[in-house]
């Protein structure tokens, strides 16, 4: 009985130990505001800010993932739902777009072992991240080349949503990166796009599929 209770609690609250420092900062601010409201007996507002604090902590979780990928596998860079898999502006590339709800883990991860190329930040609109026109939103493209080979790329683009207004990039150009390694984070609902060489990759995921960053195999090198 006690073991069952411990397993249930671990399943429900195990994420608490994975919260990023930034999440703890937002949590502390919200709790401080809640304490002030509760002190002056504004209970509704106090409880509201407590809920906001808990949500912020939950949003900024970063679960440990140590999935081992083979050399021909491409890792999914984000948690979420696959929106589309298609050729867009570049006829030689296939683009996989993933929608991240506010309840998904929002840390982005490297798709392959290799080297970071250039990083391109573009200002844009703030449409909802599941909108077909969200590719014009504010975004940050991180070039990633498998083992430094420019013909084998698996670029990751961080895209804001209607609520998300802040992109965090944790890597730099020319930096070596391991598959599943941290790339950055987009705050509060977003989209992530992966750009792959069309003739050199076989995409395994399907539209509508739920995926996990650093766990799901996105595709295979031919």
PDB file of C-alpha atoms in Angstrom, residues 37-195:
ATOM      1  CA  UNK A  37      -2.901  39.229  -1.301  1.00  0.00           C
ATOM      2  CA  UNK A  38      -3.590  36.524   1.287  1.00  0.00           C
ATOM      3  CA  UNK A  39      -2.191  38.714   4.060  1.00  0.00           C
ATOM      4  CA  UNK A  40      -4.756  41.398   3.176  1.00  0.00           C
ATOM      5  CA  UNK A  41      -7.447  38.703   2.896  1.00  0.00           C
ATOM      6  CA  UNK A  42      -7.822  38.864  -0.897  1.00  0.00           C
ATOM      7  CA  UNK A  43      -8.153  35.096  -1.046  1.00  0.00           C
ATOM      8  CA  UNK A  44      -9.279  34.754  -4.657  1.00  0.00           C
ATOM      9  CA  UNK A  45      -6.342  36.766  -5.978  1.00  0.00           C
ATOM     10  CA  UNK A  46      -3.988  34.983  -3.600  1.00  0.00           C
ATOM     11  CA  UNK A  47      -5.067  31.553  -4.811  1.00  0.00           C
ATOM     12  CA  UNK A  48      -4.917  32.742  -8.416  1.00  0.00           C
ATOM     13  CA  UNK A  49      -1.266  33.775  -8.069  1.00  0.00           C
ATOM     14  CA  UNK A  50      -0.455  30.503  -6.308  1.00  0.00           C
ATOM     15  CA  UNK A  51      -1.872  28.659  -9.313  1.00  0.00           C
ATOM     16  CA  UNK A  52       0.109  30.908 -11.669  1.00  0.00           C
ATOM     17  CA  UNK A  53       3.268  30.142  -9.703  1.00  0.00           C
ATOM     18  CA  UNK A  54       2.665  26.397  -9.873  1.00  0.00           C
ATOM     19  CA  UNK A  55       1.976  26.619 -13.604  1.00  0.00           C
ATOM     20  CA  UNK A  56       5.220  28.557 -14.202  1.00  0.00           C
ATOM     21  CA  UNK A  57       7.178  25.914 -12.318  1.00  0.00           C
ATOM     22  CA  UNK A  58       5.457  23.161 -14.332  1.00  0.00           C
ATOM     23  CA  UNK A  59       6.096  24.960 -17.631  1.00  0.00           C
ATOM     24  CA  UNK A  60       9.839  25.326 -17.029  1.00  0.00           C
ATOM     25  CA  UNK A  61      10.488  21.664 -16.271  1.00  0.00           C
ATOM     26  CA  UNK A  62      13.435  19.966 -17.932  1.00  0.00           C
ATOM     27  CA  UNK A  63      13.181  16.177 -17.505  1.00  0.00           C
ATOM     28  CA  UNK A  64      16.400  14.198 -17.768  1.00  0.00           C
ATOM     29  CA  UNK A  65      16.563  12.182 -20.980  1.00  0.00           C
ATOM     30  CA  UNK A  66      19.398   9.858 -21.907  1.00  0.00           C
ATOM     31  CA  UNK A  67      18.081   8.023 -24.954  1.00  0.00           C
ATOM     32  CA  UNK A  68      20.808   6.344 -27.021  1.00  0.00           C
ATOM     33  CA  UNK A  69      20.446   6.937 -30.767  1.00  0.00           C
ATOM     34  CA  UNK A  70      22.201   5.034 -33.543  1.00  0.00           C
ATOM     35  CA  UNK A  71      24.388   6.913 -36.015  1.00  0.00           C
ATOM     36  CA  UNK A  72      21.711   6.843 -38.725  1.00  0.00           C
ATOM     37  CA  UNK A  73      18.927   8.197 -36.504  1.00  0.00           C
ATOM     38  CA  UNK A  74      17.713  11.799 -36.242  1.00  0.00           C
ATOM     39  CA  UNK A  75      16.263  12.801 -32.877  1.00  0.00           C
ATOM     40  CA  UNK A  76      13.093  14.795 -32.455  1.00  0.00           C
ATOM     41  CA  UNK A  77      14.017  18.238 -31.030  1.00  0.00           C
ATOM     42  CA  UNK A  78      10.838  18.950 -29.054  1.00  0.00           C
ATOM     43  CA  UNK A  79       7.797  17.561 -27.288  1.00  0.00           C
ATOM     44  CA  UNK A  80       4.466  18.165 -28.987  1.00  0.00           C
ATOM     45  CA  UNK A  81       2.267  17.173 -31.921  1.00  0.00           C
ATOM     46  CA  UNK A  82       3.461  16.927 -35.527  1.00  0.00           C
ATOM     47  CA  UNK A  83       1.577  19.568 -37.518  1.00  0.00           C
ATOM     48  CA  UNK A  84       2.918  18.987 -41.016  1.00  0.00           C
ATOM     49  CA  UNK A  85       5.615  17.221 -43.028  1.00  0.00           C
ATOM     50  CA  UNK A  86       6.198  18.803 -46.417  1.00  0.00           C
ATOM     51  CA  UNK A  87       8.451  20.657 -48.812  1.00  0.00           C
ATOM     52  CA  UNK A  88       8.086  24.422 -48.440  1.00  0.00           C
ATOM     53  CA  UNK A  89      10.202  27.222 -49.940  1.00  0.00           C
ATOM     54  CA  UNK A  90      13.273  25.083 -50.651  1.00  0.00           C
ATOM     55  CA  UNK A  91      12.449  22.178 -53.017  1.00  0.00           C
ATOM     56  CA  UNK A  92      15.498  20.292 -51.740  1.00  0.00           C
ATOM     57  CA  UNK A  93      14.380  20.308 -48.099  1.00  0.00           C
ATOM     58  CA  UNK A  94      11.572  18.683 -46.170  1.00  0.00           C
ATOM     59  CA  UNK A  95      10.196  20.546 -43.157  1.00  0.00           C
ATOM     60  CA  UNK A  96       8.692  18.845 -40.099  1.00  0.00           C
ATOM     61  CA  UNK A  97       6.643  21.239 -37.950  1.00  0.00           C
ATOM     62  CA  UNK A  98       5.799  20.433 -34.317  1.00  0.00           C
ATOM     63  CA  UNK A  99       3.233  22.281 -32.213  1.00  0.00           C
ATOM     64  CA  UNK A 100       4.017  22.677 -28.495  1.00  0.00           C
ATOM     65  CA  UNK A 101       1.047  23.319 -26.230  1.00  0.00           C
ATOM     66  CA  UNK A 102       1.514  25.149 -22.932  1.00  0.00           C
ATOM     67  CA  UNK A 103       1.510  21.751 -21.215  1.00  0.00           C
ATOM     68  CA  UNK A 104       4.398  20.287 -23.230  1.00  0.00           C
ATOM     69  CA  UNK A 105       8.055  20.408 -22.179  1.00  0.00           C
ATOM     70  CA  UNK A 106       9.450  23.476 -23.958  1.00  0.00           C
ATOM     71  CA  UNK A 107      13.185  22.721 -23.959  1.00  0.00           C
ATOM     72  CA  UNK A 108      14.522  22.168 -27.496  1.00  0.00           C
ATOM     73  CA  UNK A 109      17.181  19.520 -28.122  1.00  0.00           C
ATOM     74  CA  UNK A 110      19.778  18.782 -30.808  1.00  0.00           C
ATOM     75  CA  UNK A 111      18.730  16.520 -33.660  1.00  0.00           C
ATOM     76  CA  UNK A 112      22.160  14.991 -34.420  1.00  0.00           C
ATOM     77  CA  UNK A 113      25.744  14.772 -33.223  1.00  0.00           C
ATOM     78  CA  UNK A 114      27.596  17.556 -34.954  1.00  0.00           C
ATOM     79  CA  UNK A 115      28.370  21.223 -35.038  1.00  0.00           C
ATOM     80  CA  UNK A 116      26.259  24.353 -34.752  1.00  0.00           C
ATOM     81  CA  UNK A 117      26.459  26.496 -37.887  1.00  0.00           C
ATOM     82  CA  UNK A 118      25.019  30.002 -38.092  1.00  0.00           C
ATOM     83  CA  UNK A 119      22.078  31.196 -36.011  1.00  0.00           C
ATOM     84  CA  UNK A 120      19.486  33.440 -37.671  1.00  0.00           C
ATOM     85  CA  UNK A 121      17.014  35.458 -35.613  1.00  0.00           C
ATOM     86  CA  UNK A 122      14.041  37.055 -37.398  1.00  0.00           C
ATOM     87  CA  UNK A 123      11.344  39.325 -36.029  1.00  0.00           C
ATOM     88  CA  UNK A 124       7.807  38.524 -37.060  1.00  0.00           C
ATOM     89  CA  UNK A 125       4.183  38.214 -36.044  1.00  0.00           C
ATOM     90  CA  UNK A 126       2.720  36.486 -32.966  1.00  0.00           C
ATOM     91  CA  UNK A 127      -0.004  34.229 -34.348  1.00  0.00           C
ATOM     92  CA  UNK A 128      -1.051  31.086 -32.496  1.00  0.00           C
ATOM     93  CA  UNK A 129       1.631  28.453 -32.972  1.00  0.00           C
ATOM     94  CA  UNK A 130      -0.769  25.952 -34.590  1.00  0.00           C
ATOM     95  CA  UNK A 131      -1.816  28.502 -37.234  1.00  0.00           C
ATOM     96  CA  UNK A 132      -0.674  27.616 -40.805  1.00  0.00           C
ATOM     97  CA  UNK A 133       0.779  31.138 -41.068  1.00  0.00           C
ATOM     98  CA  UNK A 134       2.820  30.790 -37.852  1.00  0.00           C
ATOM     99  CA  UNK A 135       5.968  30.195 -39.928  1.00  0.00           C
ATOM    100  CA  UNK A 136       6.010  33.995 -40.295  1.00  0.00           C
ATOM    101  CA  UNK A 137       6.119  34.483 -36.505  1.00  0.00           C
ATOM    102  CA  UNK A 138       9.183  35.673 -34.622  1.00  0.00           C
ATOM    103  CA  UNK A 139      11.707  32.852 -34.954  1.00  0.00           C
ATOM    104  CA  UNK A 140      15.265  31.692 -34.421  1.00  0.00           C
ATOM    105  CA  UNK A 141      16.913  29.224 -36.820  1.00  0.00           C
ATOM    106  CA  UNK A 142      19.779  27.128 -35.442  1.00  0.00           C
ATOM    107  CA  UNK A 143      21.799  25.389 -38.130  1.00  0.00           C
ATOM    108  CA  UNK A 144      23.025  21.924 -37.122  1.00  0.00           C
ATOM    109  CA  UNK A 145      25.302  19.843 -39.356  1.00  0.00           C
ATOM    110  CA  UNK A 146      25.865  16.139 -38.723  1.00  0.00           C
ATOM    111  CA  UNK A 147      29.561  15.704 -37.942  1.00  0.00           C
ATOM    112  CA  UNK A 148      30.135  19.105 -39.568  1.00  0.00           C
ATOM    113  CA  UNK A 149      29.006  17.859 -43.004  1.00  0.00           C
ATOM    114  CA  UNK A 150      27.101  20.722 -44.754  1.00  0.00           C
ATOM    115  CA  UNK A 151      25.154  18.248 -46.922  1.00  0.00           C
ATOM    116  CA  UNK A 152      23.734  16.473 -43.862  1.00  0.00           C
ATOM    117  CA  UNK A 153      21.817  19.104 -41.959  1.00  0.00           C
ATOM    118  CA  UNK A 154      19.007  18.884 -39.417  1.00  0.00           C
ATOM    119  CA  UNK A 155      18.344  22.531 -38.607  1.00  0.00           C
ATOM    120  CA  UNK A 156      16.024  23.479 -35.743  1.00  0.00           C
ATOM    121  CA  UNK A 157      13.869  26.605 -35.833  1.00  0.00           C
ATOM    122  CA  UNK A 158      12.344  27.994 -32.639  1.00  0.00           C
ATOM    123  CA  UNK A 159       9.088  29.844 -33.352  1.00  0.00           C
ATOM    124  CA  UNK A 160       6.993  31.964 -30.994  1.00  0.00           C
ATOM    125  CA  UNK A 161       3.217  31.757 -30.615  1.00  0.00           C
ATOM    126  CA  UNK A 162       0.490  34.207 -29.628  1.00  0.00           C
ATOM    127  CA  UNK A 163       1.425  34.003 -25.951  1.00  0.00           C
ATOM    128  CA  UNK A 164       5.102  33.112 -26.271  1.00  0.00           C
ATOM    129  CA  UNK A 165       7.085  36.326 -26.709  1.00  0.00           C
ATOM    130  CA  UNK A 166      10.567  35.236 -25.702  1.00  0.00           C
ATOM    131  CA  UNK A 167      13.020  32.893 -27.435  1.00  0.00           C
ATOM    132  CA  UNK A 168      16.018  31.651 -25.493  1.00  0.00           C
ATOM    133  CA  UNK A 169      18.963  30.204 -27.422  1.00  0.00           C
ATOM    134  CA  UNK A 170      21.584  28.395 -25.332  1.00  0.00           C
ATOM    135  CA  UNK A 171      24.105  27.535 -28.072  1.00  0.00           C
ATOM    136  CA  UNK A 172      26.604  29.499 -30.164  1.00  0.00           C
ATOM    137  CA  UNK A 173      27.926  29.219 -33.753  1.00  0.00           C
ATOM    138  CA  UNK A 174      30.767  26.694 -34.260  1.00  0.00           C
ATOM    139  CA  UNK A 175      29.862  24.912 -31.029  1.00  0.00           C
ATOM    140  CA  UNK A 176      30.005  21.111 -30.952  1.00  0.00           C
ATOM    141  CA  UNK A 177      26.716  19.519 -29.918  1.00  0.00           C
ATOM    142  CA  UNK A 178      25.603  16.021 -28.984  1.00  0.00           C
ATOM    143  CA  UNK A 179      22.301  14.535 -30.080  1.00  0.00           C
ATOM    144  CA  UNK A 180      19.680  15.356 -27.461  1.00  0.00           C
ATOM    145  CA  UNK A 181      21.764  18.225 -26.090  1.00  0.00           C
ATOM    146  CA  UNK A 182      20.006  21.421 -25.044  1.00  0.00           C
ATOM    147  CA  UNK A 183      19.483  24.117 -27.687  1.00  0.00           C
ATOM    148  CA  UNK A 184      17.139  26.530 -25.952  1.00  0.00           C
ATOM    149  CA  UNK A 185      13.556  27.242 -24.956  1.00  0.00           C
ATOM    150  CA  UNK A 186      10.534  29.242 -26.128  1.00  0.00           C
ATOM    151  CA  UNK A 187       8.242  30.558 -23.427  1.00  0.00           C
ATOM    152  CA  UNK A 188       4.531  29.646 -23.260  1.00  0.00           C
ATOM    153  CA  UNK A 189       3.212  27.858 -26.328  1.00  0.00           C
ATOM    154  CA  UNK A 190       5.274  27.651 -29.498  1.00  0.00           C
ATOM    155  CA  UNK A 191       6.233  25.774 -32.635  1.00  0.00           C
ATOM    156  CA  UNK A 192       9.468  24.045 -33.640  1.00  0.00           C
ATOM    157  CA  UNK A 193      10.429  23.298 -37.251  1.00  0.00           C
ATOM    158  CA  UNK A 194      13.092  20.846 -38.422  1.00  0.00           C
ATOM    159  CA  UNK A 195      14.702  21.302 -41.852  1.00  0.00           C
TER     160      UNK A 195
END
